[in-house]
Short mmCIF file of C-alpha atoms and ligand atoms in Angstrom, two decimals:
data_model
loop_
_atom_site.label_atom_id
_atom_site.label_comp_id
_atom_site.label_asym_id
_atom_site.label_seq_id
_atom_site.Cartn_x
_atom_site.Cartn_y
_atom_site.Cartn_z
CA UNK A 23 121.03 62.52 42.79
CA UNK A 24 121.28 62.25 39.11
CA UNK A 25 117.65 63.55 39.01
CA UNK A 26 117.39 66.46 36.60
CA UNK A 27 114.31 68.03 35.60
CA UNK A 28 113.29 69.73 32.42
CA UNK A 29 112.60 73.44 32.37
CA UNK A 30 111.96 76.30 30.02
CA UNK A 31 114.39 79.00 29.69
CA UNK A 32 112.27 82.34 30.55
CA UNK A 33 115.29 84.94 30.55
CA UNK A 34 119.02 85.04 30.25
CA UNK A 35 121.27 87.21 32.07
CA UNK A 36 124.19 88.13 29.91
CA UNK A 37 125.91 90.18 32.57
CA UNK A 38 126.61 87.37 35.01
CA UNK A 39 129.75 85.16 34.97
CA UNK A 40 129.21 82.28 34.70
CA UNK A 41 126.09 82.86 32.55
CA UNK A 42 122.70 82.44 34.33
CA UNK A 43 119.16 82.56 33.40
CA UNK A 44 115.54 82.13 34.87
CA UNK A 45 114.14 78.58 34.20
CA UNK A 46 110.39 77.72 34.59
CA UNK A 47 109.58 74.41 35.89
CA UNK A 48 105.95 74.09 35.35
CA UNK A 49 105.09 77.25 37.24
CA UNK A 50 107.93 77.21 39.75
CA UNK A 51 110.89 79.42 38.54
CA UNK A 52 114.44 79.18 39.53
CA UNK A 53 117.70 80.75 38.53
CA UNK A 54 120.10 78.16 36.83
CA UNK A 55 123.68 78.44 35.45
CA UNK A 56 123.67 78.16 31.72
CA UNK A 57 127.19 78.23 31.19
CA UNK A 58 127.41 74.87 29.84
CA UNK A 59 124.54 75.51 27.29
CA UNK A 60 125.78 78.91 26.55
CA UNK A 61 124.07 79.09 23.08
CA UNK A 62 120.63 78.30 24.65
CA UNK A 63 117.80 80.68 23.58
CA UNK A 64 114.84 81.87 25.56
CA UNK A 65 111.85 79.43 24.95
CA UNK A 66 114.23 76.50 24.68
CA UNK A 67 113.98 73.73 27.19
CA UNK A 68 116.97 72.54 29.26
CA UNK A 69 117.66 69.73 31.73
CA UNK A 70 118.40 71.05 35.05
CA UNK A 71 120.46 69.36 37.86
CA UNK A 72 121.46 71.06 41.10
CA UNK A 73 121.25 74.52 39.57
CA UNK A 74 122.89 73.88 36.27
CA UNK A 75 121.62 73.29 32.92
CA UNK A 76 123.35 70.11 31.74
CA UNK A 77 121.86 69.79 28.15
CA UNK A 78 119.30 71.40 25.81
CA UNK A 79 116.28 69.28 25.23
CA UNK A 80 115.87 68.45 21.69
CA UNK A 81 112.28 68.81 20.54
CA UNK A 82 112.68 66.82 17.35
CA UNK A 83 114.00 63.84 19.31
CA UNK A 84 111.35 63.77 21.78
CA UNK A 85 108.67 64.03 19.18
CA UNK A 86 110.44 61.21 17.10
CA UNK A 87 110.42 59.08 20.28
CA UNK A 88 106.79 59.58 21.10
CA UNK A 89 105.87 58.86 17.47
CA UNK A 90 107.86 55.61 17.53
CA UNK A 91 106.17 54.54 20.61
CA UNK A 92 102.69 55.32 19.06
CA UNK A 93 103.66 53.35 15.99
CA UNK A 94 104.92 50.39 17.84
CA UNK A 95 101.43 50.06 19.28
CA UNK A 96 99.69 50.56 16.00
CA UNK A 97 101.71 47.69 14.36
CA UNK A 98 100.73 45.54 17.23
CA UNK A 99 97.09 46.38 16.87
CA UNK A 100 96.77 46.49 13.13
CA UNK A 101 99.01 43.65 11.97
CA UNK A 102 99.54 42.00 15.37
CA UNK A 103 99.65 38.47 13.75
CA UNK A 104 102.02 35.69 14.05
CA UNK A 105 103.49 36.39 10.61
CA UNK A 106 104.27 40.04 11.50
CA UNK A 107 105.82 38.81 14.77
CA UNK A 108 108.16 36.33 13.07
CA UNK A 109 109.14 39.09 10.52
CA UNK A 110 109.89 41.32 13.52
CA UNK A 111 111.75 38.70 15.29
CA UNK A 112 113.86 38.18 12.10
CA UNK A 113 114.76 41.68 12.38
CA UNK A 114 113.15 43.16 9.38
CA UNK A 115 110.96 45.45 11.17
CA UNK B 18 104.35 69.81 32.08
CA UNK B 19 106.22 69.50 28.74
CA UNK B 20 108.64 66.58 28.57
CA UNK B 21 107.27 64.98 31.52
CA UNK B 22 103.43 64.35 31.00
CA UNK B 23 104.06 63.05 27.33
CA UNK B 24 106.66 60.46 28.64
CA UNK B 25 104.19 59.48 31.24
CA UNK B 26 101.33 58.44 28.96
CA UNK B 27 99.62 55.23 30.17
CA UNK B 28 98.35 54.18 26.79
CA UNK B 29 101.71 54.43 25.17
CA UNK B 30 103.12 52.68 28.29
CA UNK B 31 100.86 49.78 27.51
CA UNK B 32 102.09 49.73 23.94
CA UNK B 33 105.70 49.60 24.93
CA UNK B 34 104.78 46.82 27.48
CA UNK B 35 102.91 44.73 24.78
CA UNK B 36 106.15 45.00 22.75
CA UNK B 37 108.33 43.94 25.29
CA UNK B 38 105.99 41.12 26.22
CA UNK B 39 106.13 40.16 22.38
CA UNK B 40 109.82 40.42 21.99
CA UNK B 41 110.88 38.32 25.12
CA UNK B 42 111.00 34.84 24.54
CA UNK B 43 113.62 33.91 27.43
CA UNK B 44 114.38 35.08 30.75
CA UNK B 45 116.72 38.17 30.84
CA UNK B 46 118.24 40.21 33.79
CA UNK B 47 118.82 43.87 33.27
CA UNK B 48 120.57 46.29 35.48
CA UNK B 49 119.39 49.84 35.80
CA UNK B 50 122.47 51.78 36.98
CA UNK B 51 121.12 54.93 38.18
CA UNK B 52 119.19 55.35 41.61
CA UNK B 53 117.04 57.94 40.13
CA UNK B 54 115.82 55.32 37.68
CA UNK B 55 115.43 52.68 40.44
CA UNK B 56 113.10 55.23 42.31
CA UNK B 57 111.01 55.65 39.11
CA UNK B 58 110.75 51.85 38.45
CA UNK B 59 109.58 51.01 41.99
CA UNK B 60 107.30 54.27 42.28
CA UNK B 61 105.53 53.33 39.02
CA UNK B 62 105.48 49.69 39.52
CA UNK B 63 107.36 49.08 36.25
CA UNK B 64 109.28 46.03 37.45
CA UNK B 65 105.76 44.31 38.20
CA UNK B 66 104.27 45.27 34.86
CA UNK B 67 106.92 43.59 32.85
CA UNK B 68 106.57 40.21 31.60
CA UNK B 69 107.98 37.75 34.16
CA UNK B 70 111.02 36.68 31.92
CA UNK B 71 112.36 40.42 32.22
CA UNK B 72 113.94 41.01 35.69
CA UNK B 73 115.25 44.31 36.70
CA UNK B 74 118.38 44.42 38.90
CA UNK B 75 119.02 47.52 40.86
CA UNK B 76 122.34 49.00 40.52
CA UNK B 77 124.66 50.99 42.72
CA UNK B 78 123.80 54.41 41.21
CA UNK B 79 122.85 56.42 44.14
CA UNK B 80 125.71 58.58 45.16
CA UNK B 81 124.24 59.12 48.51
CA UNK B 82 124.25 55.30 49.18
CA UNK B 83 127.87 54.84 48.17
CA UNK B 84 129.48 57.68 49.81
CA UNK B 85 131.94 55.80 51.97
CA UNK B 86 131.36 55.79 56.03
CA UNK B 87 134.77 57.30 56.33
CA UNK B 88 133.99 60.31 54.15
CA UNK B 89 130.70 60.59 56.22
CA UNK B 90 132.68 60.50 59.32
CA UNK B 91 134.90 63.16 57.95
CA UNK B 92 132.13 65.32 57.13
CA UNK B 93 130.68 64.98 60.71
CA UNK B 94 134.15 65.97 62.21
CA UNK B 95 134.50 68.86 59.90
CA UNK B 96 130.91 70.03 60.54
CA UNK B 97 131.31 69.92 64.27
CA UNK B 98 134.26 72.35 64.14
CA UNK B 99 133.60 75.98 65.35
CA UNK B 100 133.70 78.70 62.56
CA UNK B 101 132.75 76.08 59.84
CA UNK B 102 129.39 76.47 57.73
CA UNK B 103 129.00 72.95 56.27
CA UNK B 104 126.87 72.87 53.29
CA UNK B 105 125.39 69.62 51.85
CA UNK B 106 122.60 68.41 49.66
CA UNK B 107 119.49 67.67 51.69
CA UNK B 108 119.61 63.76 51.57
CA UNK B 109 123.09 63.70 53.04
CA UNK B 110 121.69 64.71 56.40
CA UNK B 111 120.28 61.56 57.60
CA UNK B 112 123.03 59.29 56.10
CA UNK B 113 124.34 57.31 59.26
CA UNK B 114 128.02 57.81 60.06
CA UNK B 115 129.75 55.35 62.61
CA UNK B 116 127.79 57.07 65.59
CA UNK B 117 125.66 60.01 64.47
CA UNK B 118 124.55 61.85 61.31
CA UNK B 119 124.74 65.63 60.12
CA UNK B 120 121.31 66.13 61.43
CA UNK B 121 122.38 65.30 64.69
CA UNK B 122 125.62 67.56 64.49
CA UNK B 123 123.22 70.30 63.42
CA UNK B 124 121.03 69.63 66.65
CA UNK B 125 124.37 69.81 68.79
CA UNK B 126 125.23 73.25 67.44
CA UNK B 127 126.84 72.63 64.25
CA UNK B 128 126.27 75.07 61.47
CA UNK B 129 125.08 72.61 58.92
CA UNK B 130 122.87 74.08 56.04
CA UNK B 131 121.21 72.34 53.08
CA UNK B 132 121.65 73.97 49.72
CA UNK B 133 120.18 73.27 46.43
CA UNK B 134 123.24 73.98 44.41
CA UNK B 135 127.14 74.22 44.99
CA UNK B 136 126.95 77.88 43.88
CA UNK B 137 124.76 78.52 46.95
CA UNK B 138 127.70 77.42 49.12
CA UNK B 139 129.87 79.61 47.06
CA UNK B 140 127.52 82.46 47.76
CA UNK B 141 127.67 81.84 51.54
CA UNK B 142 131.40 81.86 51.33
CA UNK B 143 131.27 85.39 49.91
CA UNK B 144 128.86 86.49 52.21
CA UNK B 145 130.68 85.02 55.31
CA UNK B 146 134.48 85.98 54.73
CA UNK B 147 135.23 85.37 58.59
CA UNK B 148 133.88 81.72 58.33
CA UNK B 149 135.19 78.50 56.56
CA UNK B 150 132.57 77.26 54.13
CA UNK B 151 132.90 73.55 53.14
CA UNK B 152 130.65 72.02 50.54
CA UNK B 153 130.07 68.28 50.46
CA UNK B 154 130.69 67.42 46.97
CA UNK B 155 129.24 64.09 46.35
CA UNK B 156 127.82 62.65 42.94
CA UNK B 157 128.32 61.01 39.68
CA UNK B 158 129.34 62.63 36.47
CA UNK B 159 125.91 64.29 36.46
CA UNK B 160 126.76 66.46 39.44
CA UNK B 161 130.39 66.97 38.82
CA UNK B 162 130.15 69.84 36.25
CA UNK B 163 128.31 71.75 39.00
CA UNK B 164 130.88 71.14 41.69
CA UNK B 165 133.74 71.79 39.39
CA UNK B 166 132.38 75.19 38.44
CA UNK B 167 132.04 76.01 42.17
CA UNK B 168 135.49 75.48 42.83
CA UNK B 169 136.72 77.02 39.54
CA UNK B 170 134.74 80.12 40.56
CA UNK B 171 136.13 80.09 43.96
CA UNK B 172 139.51 80.36 42.63
CA UNK B 173 138.64 83.06 40.00
CA UNK B 174 137.16 85.09 42.84
CA UNK B 175 140.17 84.42 45.13
CA UNK B 176 137.76 83.00 47.86
CA UNK B 177 139.99 81.52 50.41
CA UNK B 178 137.44 80.35 52.96
CA UNK B 179 135.66 77.80 50.52
CA UNK B 180 136.64 74.27 50.08
CA UNK B 181 134.98 70.87 48.94
CA UNK B 182 134.97 67.47 50.67
CA UNK B 183 134.98 65.43 47.51
CA UNK B 184 133.47 62.07 47.13
CA UNK B 185 132.76 61.98 43.36
CA UNK B 186 132.25 58.69 41.64
CA UNK B 187 132.19 57.38 38.10
CA UNK B 188 129.76 55.00 36.44
CA UNK B 189 132.05 52.98 33.93
CA UNK B 190 134.28 51.53 36.64
CA UNK B 191 131.41 50.46 38.60
CA UNK B 192 129.91 48.73 35.60
CA UNK B 193 133.19 46.83 35.17
CA UNK B 194 133.25 45.93 38.91
CA UNK B 195 129.77 44.46 38.66
CA UNK B 196 130.42 42.47 35.31
CA UNK B 197 133.75 40.84 36.80
CA UNK B 198 131.98 39.89 40.17
CA UNK B 199 131.77 36.16 40.30
CA UNK B 200 127.95 36.15 41.17
CA UNK B 201 126.98 38.51 38.38
CA UNK B 202 123.77 37.76 36.71
CA UNK B 203 123.39 41.00 34.79
CA UNK B 204 122.91 40.61 30.77
CA UNK B 205 122.27 44.09 29.72
CA UNK B 206 122.41 47.66 31.18
CA UNK B 207 120.18 50.60 31.13
CA UNK B 208 122.83 53.28 31.20
CA UNK B 209 122.10 56.33 33.24
CA UNK B 210 120.79 59.15 30.91
CA UNK B 211 121.94 62.17 32.77
CA UNK B 212 125.52 60.92 33.26
CA UNK B 213 125.60 60.46 29.50
CA UNK B 214 124.06 64.05 28.99
CA UNK B 215 127.31 65.21 30.36
CA UNK B 216 129.97 62.56 29.36
CA UNK B 217 128.37 61.32 26.19
CA UNK B 218 128.48 57.76 24.94
CA UNK B 219 132.17 57.19 24.22
CA UNK B 220 133.01 55.33 27.29
CA UNK B 221 130.57 52.59 26.67
CA UNK B 222 131.30 50.78 23.38
CA UNK B 223 134.43 49.13 24.98
CA UNK B 224 132.57 47.79 27.88
CA UNK B 225 129.65 46.51 25.73
CA UNK B 226 132.32 44.79 23.75
CA UNK B 227 134.38 43.31 26.53
CA UNK B 228 131.40 41.93 28.57
CA UNK B 229 129.11 41.19 25.50
CA UNK B 230 126.16 43.25 26.97
CA UNK B 231 123.80 45.52 25.38
CA UNK B 232 124.05 48.96 26.85
CA UNK B 233 121.08 51.18 26.25
CA UNK B 234 121.25 54.78 27.41
CA UNK B 235 117.94 55.50 29.17
CA UNK B 236 115.88 58.32 30.63
CA UNK B 237 113.81 58.66 33.78
CA UNK B 238 110.15 58.94 32.87
CA UNK B 239 108.19 55.65 32.71
CA UNK B 240 108.11 55.71 28.79
CA UNK B 241 111.79 56.16 28.73
CA UNK B 242 112.55 53.36 31.01
CA UNK B 243 110.16 51.01 29.03
CA UNK B 244 111.92 52.02 25.88
CA UNK B 245 115.17 51.39 27.26
CA UNK B 246 114.08 47.88 28.39
CA UNK B 247 112.55 47.19 25.02
CA UNK B 248 115.70 47.87 23.14
CA UNK B 249 117.82 45.93 25.50
CA UNK B 250 115.47 43.03 25.45
CA UNK B 251 115.46 43.12 21.52
CA UNK B 252 119.15 43.32 21.33
CA UNK B 253 119.42 40.27 23.57
CA UNK B 254 117.02 38.26 21.72
CA UNK B 255 119.01 38.97 18.55
CA UNK B 256 122.16 37.94 20.28
CA UNK B 257 123.48 41.65 19.88
CA UNK B 258 125.52 43.85 22.33
CA UNK B 259 125.66 47.48 21.29
CA UNK B 260 125.43 50.88 22.68
CA UNK B 261 122.08 52.38 21.60
CA UNK B 262 120.61 55.90 22.78
CA UNK B 263 117.03 55.61 23.98
CA UNK B 264 117.04 58.98 25.22
CA UNK B 265 118.01 61.20 22.52
CA UNK B 266 116.06 64.25 23.50
CA UNK B 267 118.70 64.60 26.37
CA UNK B 268 121.79 62.72 25.31
CA UNK B 269 123.94 63.62 22.28
CA UNK B 270 126.86 61.20 21.29
CA UNK B 271 129.64 63.62 22.41
CA UNK B 272 127.84 64.64 25.57
CA UNK B 273 128.58 68.26 26.94
CA UNK B 274 132.06 69.18 25.79
CA UNK B 275 132.10 72.32 27.85
CA UNK B 276 131.05 70.51 30.99
CA UNK B 277 133.60 67.77 30.45
CA UNK B 278 136.37 70.44 29.97
CA UNK B 279 135.49 71.93 33.39
CA UNK B 280 135.34 68.51 34.94
CA UNK B 281 138.89 67.75 33.67
CA UNK B 282 140.38 70.93 34.52
CA UNK B 283 139.35 70.69 38.20
CA UNK B 284 139.18 66.79 38.80
CA UNK B 285 141.45 63.92 38.22
CA UNK B 286 140.63 60.26 38.24
CA UNK B 287 141.35 58.40 41.69
CA UNK B 288 140.53 55.09 43.05
CA UNK B 289 137.70 55.19 45.39
CA UNK B 290 135.76 53.29 48.04
CA UNK B 291 132.30 52.65 47.58
CA UNK B 292 130.14 52.24 50.71
CA UNK B 293 129.02 48.58 51.00
CA UNK B 294 131.05 47.53 47.97
CA UNK B 295 134.67 48.37 48.77
CA UNK B 296 137.25 49.98 46.67
CA UNK B 297 137.02 50.22 42.81
CA UNK B 298 139.92 51.20 40.75
CA UNK B 299 139.64 54.58 39.11
CA UNK B 300 136.26 54.89 39.97
CA UNK B 301 136.22 58.32 41.21
CA UNK B 302 137.42 61.96 40.97
CA UNK B 303 139.53 64.24 43.06
CA UNK B 304 140.74 67.76 42.92
CA UNK B 305 143.81 67.97 40.79
CA UNK B 306 147.03 69.51 42.28
CA UNK B 307 146.17 72.88 41.07
CA UNK B 308 143.08 73.03 43.26
CA UNK B 309 144.57 71.10 46.19
CA UNK B 310 144.21 74.21 48.38
CA UNK B 311 140.32 73.89 47.91
CA UNK B 312 140.38 70.28 49.25
CA UNK B 313 138.59 70.06 52.72
CA UNK B 314 140.47 67.04 53.55
CA UNK B 315 143.77 68.64 53.70
CA UNK B 316 142.59 71.91 54.88
CA UNK B 317 140.95 70.21 58.04
CA UNK B 318 143.39 67.36 58.20
CA UNK B 319 140.95 64.66 58.52
CA UNK B 320 142.39 62.20 56.25
CA UNK B 321 143.31 59.77 59.01
CA UNK B 322 139.58 58.67 59.70
CA UNK B 323 138.92 54.84 59.24
CA UNK B 324 135.84 53.18 59.93
CA UNK B 325 133.85 49.77 59.74
CA UNK B 326 130.32 49.18 58.54
CA UNK B 327 127.56 47.72 60.82
CA UNK B 328 127.34 43.79 60.18
CA UNK B 329 123.59 43.96 60.18
CA UNK B 330 123.15 46.12 57.07
CA UNK B 331 123.27 44.25 53.64
CA UNK B 332 123.31 47.43 51.48
CA UNK B 333 126.47 46.28 49.84
CA UNK B 334 124.54 43.20 48.53
CA UNK B 335 121.67 45.66 47.55
CA UNK B 336 123.87 47.92 45.75
CA UNK B 337 125.32 44.85 43.66
CA UNK B 338 121.88 43.78 42.75
CA UNK B 339 122.58 40.41 44.75
CA UNK B 340 119.50 40.74 47.04
CA UNK B 341 116.40 42.93 46.95
CA UNK B 342 115.79 45.34 49.83
CA UNK B 343 113.08 43.19 51.28
CA UNK B 344 115.46 40.18 51.73
CA UNK B 345 117.30 42.30 54.37
CA UNK B 346 116.19 41.12 57.88
CA UNK B 347 116.31 44.82 59.19
CA UNK B 348 114.21 46.23 56.30
CA UNK B 349 111.19 48.12 57.69
CA UNK B 350 111.78 46.82 61.21
CA UNK B 351 114.99 48.16 62.93
CA UNK B 352 115.75 50.04 59.62
CA UNK B 353 113.44 52.76 58.19
CA UNK B 354 114.01 56.27 56.62
CA UNK B 355 113.58 57.63 59.94
CA UNK B 356 116.23 55.52 61.57
CA UNK B 357 118.24 54.20 58.72
CA UNK B 358 121.13 51.63 59.54
CA UNK B 359 122.33 51.90 55.84
CA UNK B 360 122.48 54.81 53.51
CA UNK B 361 120.32 53.00 50.86
CA UNK B 362 117.50 53.69 53.31
CA UNK B 363 118.12 57.35 53.23
CA UNK B 364 118.06 58.93 49.82
CA UNK B 365 114.65 58.43 47.73
CA UNK B 366 117.07 57.07 45.06
CA UNK B 367 118.49 54.48 47.56
CA UNK B 368 116.69 51.01 46.59
CA UNK B 369 115.94 50.28 50.31
CA UNK B 370 114.07 53.84 50.68
CA UNK B 371 112.15 53.19 47.39
CA UNK B 372 110.87 49.85 48.51
CA UNK B 373 110.00 51.21 51.89
CA UNK B 374 107.99 54.01 50.20
CA UNK B 375 106.16 52.02 47.77
CA UNK B 376 106.22 48.48 48.60
CA UNK B 377 106.27 48.08 52.27
CA UNK B 378 102.96 46.73 53.16
CA UNK B 379 103.18 43.54 51.14
CA UNK B 380 106.62 42.83 49.86
CA UNK B 381 106.38 41.98 46.02
CA UNK B 382 102.91 43.49 45.45
CA UNK B 383 102.22 46.82 44.03
CA UNK B 384 101.22 49.52 46.44
CA UNK B 385 99.84 53.03 45.98
CA UNK B 386 102.68 54.74 47.55
CA UNK B 387 103.96 56.11 50.96
CA UNK B 388 102.56 58.96 52.88
CA UNK B 389 103.37 62.63 51.80
CA UNK B 390 105.21 62.76 55.23
CA UNK B 391 107.32 59.88 54.35
CA UNK B 392 107.85 61.02 50.89
CA UNK B 393 109.19 64.19 52.31
CA UNK B 394 111.50 62.56 54.69
CA UNK B 395 113.33 61.04 51.71
CA UNK B 396 112.94 63.83 49.09
CA UNK B 397 115.44 63.87 46.26
CA UNK B 398 117.81 66.82 46.07
CA UNK B 399 117.86 67.70 42.37
S1 LIG C 28 117.03 47.45 54.80
FE1 LIG C 28 118.49 48.98 56.04
S2 LIG C 28 119.92 47.48 57.06
FE2 LIG C 28 118.59 46.43 55.39
S3 LIG C 28 120.21 46.86 53.47
FE3 LIG C 28 118.86 48.30 53.42
S4 LIG C 28 119.66 50.12 54.52
FE4 LIG C 28 120.81 48.38 55.18
#
């Protein structure tokens, strides 16, 4: 029930109250209420639950998370020795 | 698909798992609060990929599962009345009431309709002025902005034939109830990401401090869940108990203020009964006095219905993380998604249904996943 899926805003219909727009979910398009993300722009991504966009998806944060995951792995691979591990556990990494 | 594929990357998942393995030196028990996360964890076998020190305990965060039996019976009663169009999310249809479910009521001639959004129910009310349209408004904080908007619009449009049967629940009081239970083993929480997309993170620092548990706001894709676990374990190993946001692409500190304002206009906090668990103070929302006219319980005068749960079903223990579904004697035998004894076997976010779909053959061992037909039977609503 808390399932909410990301979709791309394809168009926004200013004439409706509440504000609605067409959202693309990887090929499937559906109308959703945009009233809670009223400053959203076409081309941006929103997270949609039961026909309502609840929040805009922040591209920068998404990329930062992915970069962090990659660096975690690289740290492991490149410096994955006991000393590195110890320094991490000490909270310096 | 953007924002899904990247957060399913198996290579990055392995890196996160390695990192968790390197961090965990002692046994830790974490609870994922949300049923959507439970579904994702079991589906991807995340619990079985984790180092054995890290145990995931499944929480009560499936609104379909915790909607009390008496509310289901009220829904059945209202849906059976002539002149009513009863609208619900699809996964409420097979939730067992005392002696039948909504599916059965539909078979017996009741006008029960599955809607994708509460606004669809509102449309039905506009199109059928001679009928009473009732929407079954269940859900956590994630769903509340949608349901609040529906009733707000009904009033704005002057629709007098629309009402809500409200059974809304709130996460923070449930966390408090779990932490104060004597058998509680939970040492850290993965807080439900989409609840926080709406409500923000302000409700959690107090809980983290009071119960000295890390609370990591966590998303739903495999990498999101692993990152939530990684951060929670790291805090535990360091003896910390803070609120952290591991889902920043969808959760802002302040949540969604416009959505919260709408919730607060339409709903007020109330005590609620949780199916299988019992009453939890201040754990739900009901319509405020200003919107009482849209309350189906009053309109149809069903507030007197009282019920008792079947003894065989151990969903209460499942929902509190005290047992795994496979420990229930009825699991997969007398209780299946087709013939559910408890609500946790109905919704795909219910732990019993998730285990049935992905773990049935060999309890405890990874499995490829249930048949397409079974998946459909417990398809999620969102
Ligand atoms: S398997 Fe069925 S009977 Fe057992 S706890 Fe789950 S829902 Fe209840």
